[in-house]
XYZ file of C-alpha atoms in Angstrom:
639
model
C 73.379 118.739 79.371
C 76.845 118.934 77.762
C 77.764 121.844 80.053
C 76.609 119.876 83.093
C 78.681 116.850 82.063
C 81.750 119.020 81.507
C 81.215 120.629 84.899
C 80.978 117.245 86.625
C 84.052 116.026 84.781
C 85.963 119.153 85.808
C 84.966 118.647 89.452
C 86.016 114.997 89.246
C 89.398 115.934 87.810
C 89.839 118.641 90.448
C 88.994 116.160 93.181
C 91.476 113.646 91.743
C 94.171 116.318 91.622
C 93.475 117.250 95.242
C 93.753 113.595 96.307
C 96.980 113.197 94.325
C 98.383 116.287 96.063
C 97.379 114.872 99.446
C 98.995 111.555 98.507
C 102.243 113.376 97.751
C 102.106 114.804 101.250
C 101.438 111.527 103.061
C 102.199 108.493 100.909
C 105.415 109.305 99.037
C 107.511 110.952 101.709
C 109.349 107.728 102.567
C 110.379 106.620 99.102
C 110.724 110.259 97.979
C 113.501 111.003 100.456
C 115.514 107.835 99.784
C 117.988 109.772 97.569
C 119.252 111.422 100.752
C 121.013 108.276 101.929
C 120.657 105.397 99.429
C 123.705 105.889 97.158
C 125.789 107.161 100.062
C 125.116 103.827 101.817
C 125.975 101.801 98.692
C 129.500 103.255 98.664
C 129.941 103.373 102.470
C 132.432 101.326 104.497
C 129.965 98.474 104.929
C 129.843 98.151 101.142
C 133.384 99.341 100.494
C 133.991 96.781 97.755
C 131.734 98.853 95.477
C 134.242 101.235 93.920
C 133.291 104.676 92.553
C 134.579 103.752 89.090
C 132.564 104.539 85.981
C 131.692 100.884 85.343
C 130.562 100.189 88.921
C 128.614 103.466 89.198
C 126.820 102.774 85.917
C 126.030 99.277 87.192
C 124.649 100.617 90.482
C 122.495 103.272 88.781
C 121.150 100.624 86.388
C 120.231 98.374 89.337
C 118.615 101.310 91.144
C 116.472 102.276 88.145
C 115.332 98.742 87.369
C 114.729 97.899 91.023
C 112.365 100.859 91.336
C 110.756 100.023 87.990
C 110.185 96.329 88.667
C 109.293 96.422 92.368
C 107.492 99.733 92.836
C 106.107 100.624 89.401
C 105.213 97.131 88.187
C 104.911 94.827 91.204
C 103.173 97.238 93.582
C 101.515 100.033 91.599
C 100.395 97.962 88.610
C 99.732 94.601 90.302
C 99.599 94.328 94.099
C 97.598 97.538 94.537
C 94.848 95.880 92.475
C 94.412 93.431 95.350
C 92.592 95.983 97.461
C 89.996 94.903 99.984
C 87.097 97.214 99.242
C 89.517 100.081 98.655
C 91.828 99.307 101.573
C 95.417 98.178 101.100
C 98.305 96.856 103.135
C 99.386 93.372 104.062
C 96.455 92.861 106.449
C 94.066 93.505 103.571
C 95.886 90.703 101.727
C 95.534 88.425 104.770
C 91.796 89.167 104.881
C 91.468 88.217 101.211
C 93.507 85.026 101.699
C 91.067 84.033 104.448
C 88.278 84.388 101.877
C 89.939 81.925 99.500
C 89.063 78.246 99.382
C 92.354 76.388 99.570
C 92.547 72.598 99.497
C 94.709 72.499 102.624
C 93.779 74.153 105.903
C 97.411 73.927 107.004
C 98.504 75.806 103.864
C 96.080 78.635 104.622
C 97.297 78.810 108.229
C 100.905 78.932 107.006
C 100.083 81.750 104.579
C 98.362 83.724 107.320
C 101.378 83.180 109.591
C 103.726 84.473 106.866
C 101.453 87.477 106.409
C 101.484 88.102 110.156
C 105.288 88.078 110.162
C 105.189 90.558 107.277
C 102.955 92.777 109.429
C 105.434 92.418 112.281
C 108.326 93.492 110.040
C 106.290 96.490 108.872
C 106.395 97.818 112.439
C 110.185 97.557 112.312
C 110.069 99.622 109.125
C 107.850 102.139 110.915
C 110.491 102.585 113.591
C 113.534 102.866 111.324
C 112.114 105.177 108.623
C 111.684 108.311 110.786
C 115.093 107.755 112.364
C 117.086 107.277 109.141
C 115.152 109.891 107.152
C 115.463 112.767 109.609
C 119.057 111.837 110.512
C 120.106 111.865 106.859
C 118.598 115.324 106.343
C 120.106 116.880 109.452
C 123.475 115.343 108.551
C 123.498 117.763 105.623
C 124.746 120.414 108.029
C 128.065 118.529 108.134
C 128.504 119.309 104.438
C 127.802 122.998 105.092
C 129.700 123.294 108.391
C 131.519 120.143 109.618
C 132.308 121.669 113.020
C 128.698 121.430 114.231
C 128.347 117.676 113.672
C 127.718 117.133 117.405
C 124.340 118.861 117.041
C 123.022 116.293 114.545
C 121.594 113.802 117.043
C 119.975 116.354 119.444
C 118.375 118.277 116.557
C 117.143 115.016 115.024
C 115.497 113.957 118.279
C 113.802 117.346 118.662
C 112.375 117.135 115.130
C 111.155 113.559 115.646
C 109.349 114.534 118.847
C 107.648 117.310 116.891
C 106.590 114.867 114.137
C 104.880 112.494 116.536
C 103.290 115.371 118.457
C 101.275 116.531 115.419
C 99.828 113.111 114.583
C 96.648 113.770 116.556
C 95.579 116.345 113.948
C 95.057 113.596 111.336
C 96.518 112.686 107.938
C 93.981 114.750 105.985
C 95.120 118.043 107.519
C 98.769 116.972 107.497
C 98.567 115.936 103.827
C 96.984 119.247 102.880
C 99.951 121.088 104.400
C 102.654 118.673 103.294
C 101.420 118.119 99.718
C 102.673 121.454 98.331
C 105.967 121.021 100.189
C 106.523 117.659 98.510
C 105.746 119.159 95.107
C 108.601 121.612 95.756
C 110.824 118.786 97.010
C 110.346 116.610 93.934
C 110.815 119.605 91.635
C 114.070 120.594 93.358
C 115.615 117.095 93.395
C 114.583 116.594 89.767
C 116.193 119.894 88.705
C 119.338 119.142 90.732
C 119.732 115.838 88.944
C 118.775 117.214 85.546
C 121.407 119.976 85.768
C 124.159 117.412 86.213
C 122.719 115.143 83.483
C 122.655 117.998 80.957
C 126.303 118.775 81.722
C 127.344 115.106 81.540
C 124.706 113.215 79.526
C 126.657 109.952 79.302
C 124.986 108.807 82.551
C 121.780 108.242 80.566
C 123.355 105.039 79.255
C 123.074 103.608 82.783
C 119.305 103.216 82.288
C 120.069 100.206 80.115
C 119.672 96.933 82.050
C 122.842 95.668 80.379
C 124.982 97.713 82.807
C 123.347 96.049 85.790
C 123.835 92.616 84.223
C 127.481 93.391 83.446
C 128.005 94.574 87.029
C 126.845 91.175 88.288
C 128.969 89.427 85.666
C 132.157 91.249 86.694
C 131.728 91.224 90.480
C 128.862 88.893 91.414
C 129.614 88.931 95.143
C 130.041 92.694 95.278
C 126.900 93.309 93.234
C 124.905 90.904 95.384
C 125.990 92.578 98.628
C 125.255 96.003 97.100
C 121.603 94.991 96.780
C 121.479 95.294 100.570
C 121.955 99.053 100.157
C 120.172 99.483 96.810
C 117.030 98.234 98.563
C 116.945 101.620 100.314
C 115.731 103.115 97.027
C 112.467 101.131 97.261
C 111.676 101.776 100.903
C 108.147 103.053 101.210
C 106.614 100.595 98.741
C 104.668 98.821 101.510
C 103.727 102.142 103.141
C 102.483 103.295 99.742
C 100.249 100.202 99.605
C 99.160 100.416 103.261
C 98.090 104.063 102.831
C 95.946 103.276 99.777
C 92.761 103.461 101.845
C 93.479 107.111 102.671
C 93.481 108.331 99.070
C 92.609 105.524 96.640
C 94.618 103.744 93.975
C 94.124 106.150 90.986
C 95.492 109.295 92.738
C 98.469 107.355 94.104
C 99.226 105.817 90.690
C 99.069 109.174 88.914
C 101.235 110.911 91.489
C 103.800 108.103 91.198
C 104.099 107.940 87.421
C 103.821 111.672 86.685
C 105.764 113.181 89.600
C 107.630 110.855 91.949
C 109.152 108.240 89.631
C 110.582 110.779 87.115
C 112.005 112.969 89.899
C 113.700 110.032 91.633
C 115.171 108.763 88.362
C 116.654 112.158 87.493
C 118.157 112.634 90.942
C 119.765 109.195 91.135
C 121.224 109.676 87.662
C 122.550 113.086 88.683
C 124.204 111.639 91.797
C 125.717 108.844 89.715
C 127.156 111.335 87.233
C 128.589 113.397 90.114
C 130.348 110.352 91.606
C 131.829 109.389 88.235
C 133.218 112.907 87.843
C 134.508 113.175 91.430
C 134.756 109.890 93.424
C 135.281 111.801 96.694
C 131.610 112.886 96.585
C 130.533 109.418 97.784
C 130.709 110.952 101.286
C 127.367 112.681 100.626
C 126.434 112.740 96.922
C 122.949 114.142 97.539
C 123.988 117.414 99.174
C 127.173 117.751 97.106
C 124.956 117.653 94.006
C 123.507 120.967 95.176
C 125.473 124.186 94.440
C 127.210 125.622 97.511
C 124.839 128.594 97.718
C 121.810 126.303 97.890
C 122.955 123.782 100.489
C 121.618 125.552 103.581
C 118.117 125.979 102.057
C 118.344 122.349 100.898
C 119.078 121.137 104.415
C 115.933 122.935 105.594
C 113.823 121.561 102.715
C 115.247 118.055 103.206
C 114.445 118.181 106.910
C 110.836 119.095 106.180
C 110.661 116.374 103.506
C 111.938 113.735 105.925
C 109.306 114.773 108.423
C 106.851 113.936 105.665
C 108.697 110.654 105.016
C 108.085 109.732 108.622
C 104.412 110.538 108.135
C 104.030 107.881 105.440
C 104.963 104.976 107.701
C 103.360 106.425 110.834
C 99.955 106.784 109.168
C 100.493 103.339 107.627
C 101.189 101.911 111.093
C 97.932 103.440 112.363
C 95.953 101.878 109.504
C 97.591 98.471 109.896
C 97.062 98.463 113.674
C 93.388 99.298 113.364
C 92.914 96.513 110.832
C 94.806 94.122 113.132
C 92.464 94.972 116.031
C 89.337 94.522 113.945
C 90.587 91.245 112.476
C 91.434 89.829 115.918
C 95.245 90.012 115.853
C 95.577 92.634 118.601
C 93.634 93.638 121.732
C 91.440 96.723 121.750
C 93.339 100.025 121.646
C 92.038 103.566 121.729
C 91.249 104.703 118.169
C 90.446 108.302 117.287
C 88.948 109.143 113.912
C 90.518 112.356 112.642
C 88.238 113.040 109.683
C 84.461 113.358 109.418
C 84.617 112.428 105.722
C 87.352 109.781 105.390
C 86.735 106.797 107.692
C 90.204 105.364 107.046
C 92.002 108.297 108.683
C 92.712 107.345 112.286
C 95.061 108.149 115.148
C 96.098 105.603 117.796
C 97.791 107.308 120.776
C 99.382 104.108 122.154
C 100.984 103.235 118.807
C 102.113 106.822 118.279
C 103.967 107.147 121.580
C 105.422 103.641 121.421
C 106.881 104.403 117.987
C 108.271 107.705 119.275
C 110.179 105.974 122.082
C 111.533 103.346 119.682
C 112.614 105.928 117.084
C 114.434 108.099 119.635
C 116.206 104.997 120.960
C 117.312 104.106 117.415
C 118.696 107.584 116.766
C 120.705 107.487 119.982
C 121.796 103.863 119.534
C 122.912 103.978 115.888
C 123.889 107.648 115.659
C 124.076 107.967 111.865
C 121.985 107.275 108.770
C 124.728 105.057 107.315
C 124.676 102.795 110.383
C 120.885 102.634 110.264
C 121.032 101.728 106.576
C 122.341 98.292 107.526
C 119.292 97.730 109.750
C 116.732 98.981 107.273
C 116.636 96.531 104.395
C 115.483 93.353 106.158
C 112.223 94.925 107.322
C 111.468 96.250 103.837
C 112.360 93.128 101.859
C 110.693 90.751 104.313
C 107.389 92.608 104.086
C 107.608 92.914 100.292
C 108.258 89.165 99.937
C 105.233 88.367 102.122
C 103.106 90.778 100.047
C 104.198 89.041 96.846
C 103.374 85.565 98.125
C 99.897 86.502 99.359
C 99.160 88.424 96.174
C 100.045 85.448 93.972
C 97.836 83.149 96.083
C 94.943 85.594 95.680
C 95.523 85.832 91.916
C 95.381 82.038 91.559
C 92.812 80.983 94.158
C 90.468 83.983 94.308
C 90.764 85.581 90.874
C 91.265 82.198 89.171
C 94.096 83.390 86.943
C 95.773 80.683 84.790
C 98.480 78.718 86.557
C 101.063 79.437 83.861
C 100.504 83.190 84.208
C 100.825 83.095 88.003
C 103.919 80.926 87.580
C 105.599 83.513 85.342
C 104.775 86.252 87.835
C 106.148 84.124 90.697
C 109.376 83.419 88.804
C 109.980 87.099 88.091
C 108.885 88.625 91.378
C 110.389 85.992 93.678
C 113.717 86.115 91.859
C 113.903 89.832 92.577
C 112.468 89.683 96.101
C 114.628 86.780 97.260
C 117.754 88.414 95.819
C 117.109 91.533 97.912
C 116.104 89.487 100.969
C 119.218 87.312 100.751
C 121.498 90.329 100.363
C 119.993 91.973 103.435
C 120.232 88.844 105.573
C 124.005 89.180 105.270
C 123.684 92.400 107.319
C 122.040 90.720 110.307
C 125.048 91.253 112.571
C 125.452 94.888 111.450
C 122.028 96.164 112.499
C 119.717 93.775 110.697
C 119.110 92.075 114.053
C 116.950 95.008 115.141
C 114.037 94.697 112.655
C 114.244 90.894 112.956
C 113.956 91.192 116.749
C 111.021 93.587 116.418
C 109.486 91.196 113.905
C 109.753 88.127 116.135
C 108.427 89.960 119.220
C 105.520 91.489 117.294
C 104.758 88.146 115.644
C 104.638 86.532 119.094
C 102.136 89.183 120.221
C 99.946 88.873 117.112
C 99.862 85.075 117.074
C 99.414 84.772 120.853
C 96.466 87.154 120.904
C 94.781 85.434 117.962
C 95.205 81.928 119.375
C 94.415 82.922 122.959
C 91.247 84.706 121.889
C 90.033 81.573 120.106
C 90.686 79.458 123.208
C 88.868 81.936 125.460
C 85.918 82.112 123.063
C 85.593 78.328 123.129
C 85.640 78.239 126.954
C 83.213 81.156 127.194
C 80.820 79.394 124.844
C 80.647 76.470 127.275
C 80.034 78.746 130.265
C 77.466 80.887 128.463
C 75.283 78.064 127.146
C 72.713 78.252 124.381
C 70.855 81.545 124.040
C 67.839 79.885 122.444
C 67.562 77.367 125.316
C 67.782 80.194 127.847
C 64.973 82.114 126.132
C 62.857 78.941 125.801
C 63.205 78.282 129.545
C 62.163 81.845 130.384
C 59.142 81.602 128.078
C 58.053 78.286 129.613
C 58.519 79.412 133.237
C 55.382 79.419 135.391
C 54.978 81.938 136.776
C 57.028 84.031 134.341
C 59.896 86.055 135.861
C 58.957 89.602 136.924
C 59.883 92.409 134.512
C 61.130 95.851 135.499
C 60.735 99.008 133.361
C 63.475 100.011 130.937
C 65.687 98.547 128.244
C 68.752 96.407 128.959
C 71.349 96.049 126.211
C 73.799 93.168 126.577
C 76.924 92.871 124.447
C 78.024 89.383 123.521
C 80.639 88.106 121.086
C 78.600 85.114 119.853
C 75.173 85.017 118.282
C 74.389 81.531 119.643
C 75.278 81.920 123.336
C 73.834 83.721 126.347
C 75.778 86.733 127.675
C 77.387 85.893 131.018
C 76.155 89.239 132.330
C 72.551 88.316 131.467
C 72.781 84.971 133.253
C 74.423 86.540 136.300
C 71.978 89.448 136.574
C 68.974 87.123 136.294
C 70.374 84.654 138.863
C 71.002 87.463 141.371
C 67.966 89.716 140.776
C 65.466 87.004 139.717
C 63.966 89.602 137.367
C 64.386 90.894 133.829
C 64.065 94.243 132.147
C 60.924 94.891 130.190
C 62.933 95.001 126.990
C 66.167 93.035 126.474
C 68.394 93.446 123.430
C 71.484 91.272 122.957
C 73.966 92.780 120.497
C 76.705 90.857 118.741
C 79.273 92.771 116.721
C 80.422 90.884 113.639
C 83.535 92.303 112.010
C 83.540 91.411 108.332
C 86.534 90.753 106.078
C 85.590 93.852 104.104
C 86.606 97.345 105.230
C 83.071 98.759 105.009
C 79.501 97.434 105.164
C 76.541 99.026 103.394
C 73.690 100.433 105.493
C 71.321 97.793 104.150
C 73.547 94.978 105.459
C 74.502 96.577 108.787
C 71.774 95.135 111.031
C 70.036 91.767 111.382
C 67.224 91.459 113.969
C 66.154 88.100 115.418
C 63.236 87.828 117.881
C 64.393 84.335 118.890
C 61.032 82.791 118.094
C 58.988 84.959 120.499
C 57.953 88.363 119.217
C 55.976 89.268 122.344
C 58.400 88.535 125.200
C 60.614 91.611 124.746
C 63.862 89.674 124.134
C 65.616 90.249 120.810
C 69.007 89.654 119.275
C 70.724 92.208 117.059
C 73.665 91.290 114.842
C 75.561 94.415 113.836
C 77.938 93.879 110.932
C 80.785 96.363 110.624
C 83.770 96.559 108.308
C 87.239 96.173 109.764
C 87.962 99.852 108.999
C 84.768 101.192 110.588
C 84.287 102.682 114.031
C 82.054 100.642 116.354
C 79.490 102.892 118.042
C 77.046 100.548 119.796
C 74.544 103.220 120.995
C 74.353 104.548 117.431
C 73.802 101.048 116.022
C 71.155 100.330 118.659
C 69.365 103.606 117.951
C 69.413 102.858 114.224
C 67.956 99.396 114.850
C 65.132 100.890 116.941
C 64.140 103.104 113.999
C 63.934 99.957 111.882
C 61.488 98.087 114.098
C 63.633 96.614 116.881
C 61.715 96.547 120.156
C 63.531 98.704 122.682
C 64.044 102.243 123.900
C 67.306 103.872 122.844
C 66.691 107.049 124.823
C 69.227 108.122 127.432
C 66.729 107.682 130.279
C 65.848 104.031 129.666
C 68.671 102.156 127.864
C 71.260 100.570 130.164
C 74.261 98.700 128.746
C 75.617 95.539 130.401
C 79.110 94.128 129.862
C 80.638 90.805 130.900
C 84.030 91.372 132.530
C 86.066 88.161 132.453
C 89.058 87.654 134.744
C 91.620 85.334 133.137
C 93.652 82.875 135.208
C 96.626 81.234 133.475
C 96.859 77.564 134.437
C 99.220 74.747 133.541
C 97.825 72.167 131.188
C 96.622 72.026 127.604
C 96.710 74.883 125.156
C 99.389 77.510 124.784
C 102.760 77.506 126.499
C 102.756 79.103 129.948
C 104.741 82.152 128.817
C 102.205 82.785 126.061
C 99.328 82.500 128.553
C 100.961 85.125 130.775
C 101.563 87.305 127.704
C 97.903 87.002 126.688
C 96.704 87.922 130.186
C 99.039 90.947 130.234
C 97.736 92.106 126.855
C 94.130 91.633 127.966
C 94.680 93.656 131.146
C 96.148 96.562 129.180
C 93.517 96.558 126.439
C 91.218 99.541 126.064
C 88.000 99.045 128.042
C 85.052 97.624 126.148
C 82.941 100.590 127.262
C 85.329 103.051 125.625
C 85.961 100.910 122.562
C 82.248 100.504 121.829
C 81.541 104.138 122.776
C 79.140 103.252 125.600
C 77.856 106.010 127.927
C 79.751 105.777 131.234
C 76.724 106.699 133.362
C 74.555 103.949 131.867
C 77.024 101.059 131.641
C 77.082 98.184 134.148
C 79.914 95.629 134.283
C 79.369 92.163 135.769
C 82.420 90.013 136.459
C 83.253 86.322 136.020
C 86.430 84.240 135.656
C 87.841 81.737 133.144
C 90.898 79.496 133.362
C 93.234 79.909 130.387
């Protein structure tokens, strides 16, 4: 027995180590490559008032260390990551949990959801900027080795970025397995590079004291405040870390952070700080100048690979967030491919992938350097983090019922930090910050328009569809009863209470019904996954012998929706119907939307909704219906 327990424990530890290694390869690439450009941006022309003097450098390093400690280690890893939604993370998981809470004001809940939606919108801006700034900063290392080839930086960067997005279809599990060992090497190398400088000049260790950061603000408040707009680059990846939690789980991510990533980052930033104090001219590129001359070419190669991995963190996070947004009703249906047979959270969305690629290439060409992109980066990061903090505190108070005084202390601490970073980055709006804000407003318009428009369409469809129970009662009371034809007809309908438009139309035209009729409604829950026992609810609508049944299929917002599989499973559990390929035919209601002037949304939003609906993935593909046994019946609704 003892041997068996030890064996199980060993397997568990091995599995945890494997997940932690995978997390290094997917989750930490973004924040792990921040040393490439963060301190360089602090001392760049846009932040030229920060002088490379010993006092200012010590102040900056102190702010860097405590920013990472307070925001990433404490706020996210220790607190916000506890607000998982059945194992899934990210700001949409927080929105789902806020919708579960019972708040006294409906308007307050709607406002919180709107803030969360804007945080989601800003996350897409982050997803565009991260690959651009990360890969650019690595390739720019060649200018340290050989300044004459600086014209090759942008073309090489674009080629690498195209390669990154081209491999996404293979899935994060396979990518993480390859990238994990590379990131172990990366963190070891940057830690050793920093440690070597610290050993030679140990006085930099004093900068870990918060007093240096406080003194920096006391001496030059305005300068220190503006510098936060660049120091925020050291915490990029915190939201991606949270959004990717569903891929690997909280414990492996926490262990990888505290035992590998956090120590390596601290050592490297301290090493760069010590280098700048010793030679102020190294502010031009303190990361690569920290490396001995003989190791700079290999470091450029390693850094380039590491920034490819940094891009992976936000790309996979964007896939996860988009899938959740679709399932929760914030976006129209898009093609979703599941890339792992074991991990349901690992997905690939072709439309999102190629849209991000176009945006990233445009950013590289438009901004041209990592320093210029640094000014655009911070607003997306700080805006999303602030939204995360607000939703988390609401959940802690309203859902977890934590004491008000405790939540108040957390709000005072976290909001002071978050608003300081947000305010500092808003000062950079004219110098690139406009880009993530523009992406945020456009994406927010799409998310909010689709959510509101869908509700309006559902209300109008409900009126056109009529009561399902009344329809069945009328059929049962008909004399003579309508003729029945052999086979099983499966109708998909959004609502449990109403009659599918396709069913009404087919009966009115054919004046006959299939021998067996099954109406399926898909109910997406606020949890990522649903147990097998709770998946299916069968209702015979009061008549067990007339061959008409209703099936409610509950699915989590992270689960794939395979209607034939759900129908087949229901048939094995007593649902009347034939799921075989020869007899089951699937019917869909195809609604044509006509934007009209009048009540409801503004006209431009109606046209936007119609455009989104027309470009959505077909219901047949989304629900995995067989093409040769799917019939679509059309109707129209005024929007």
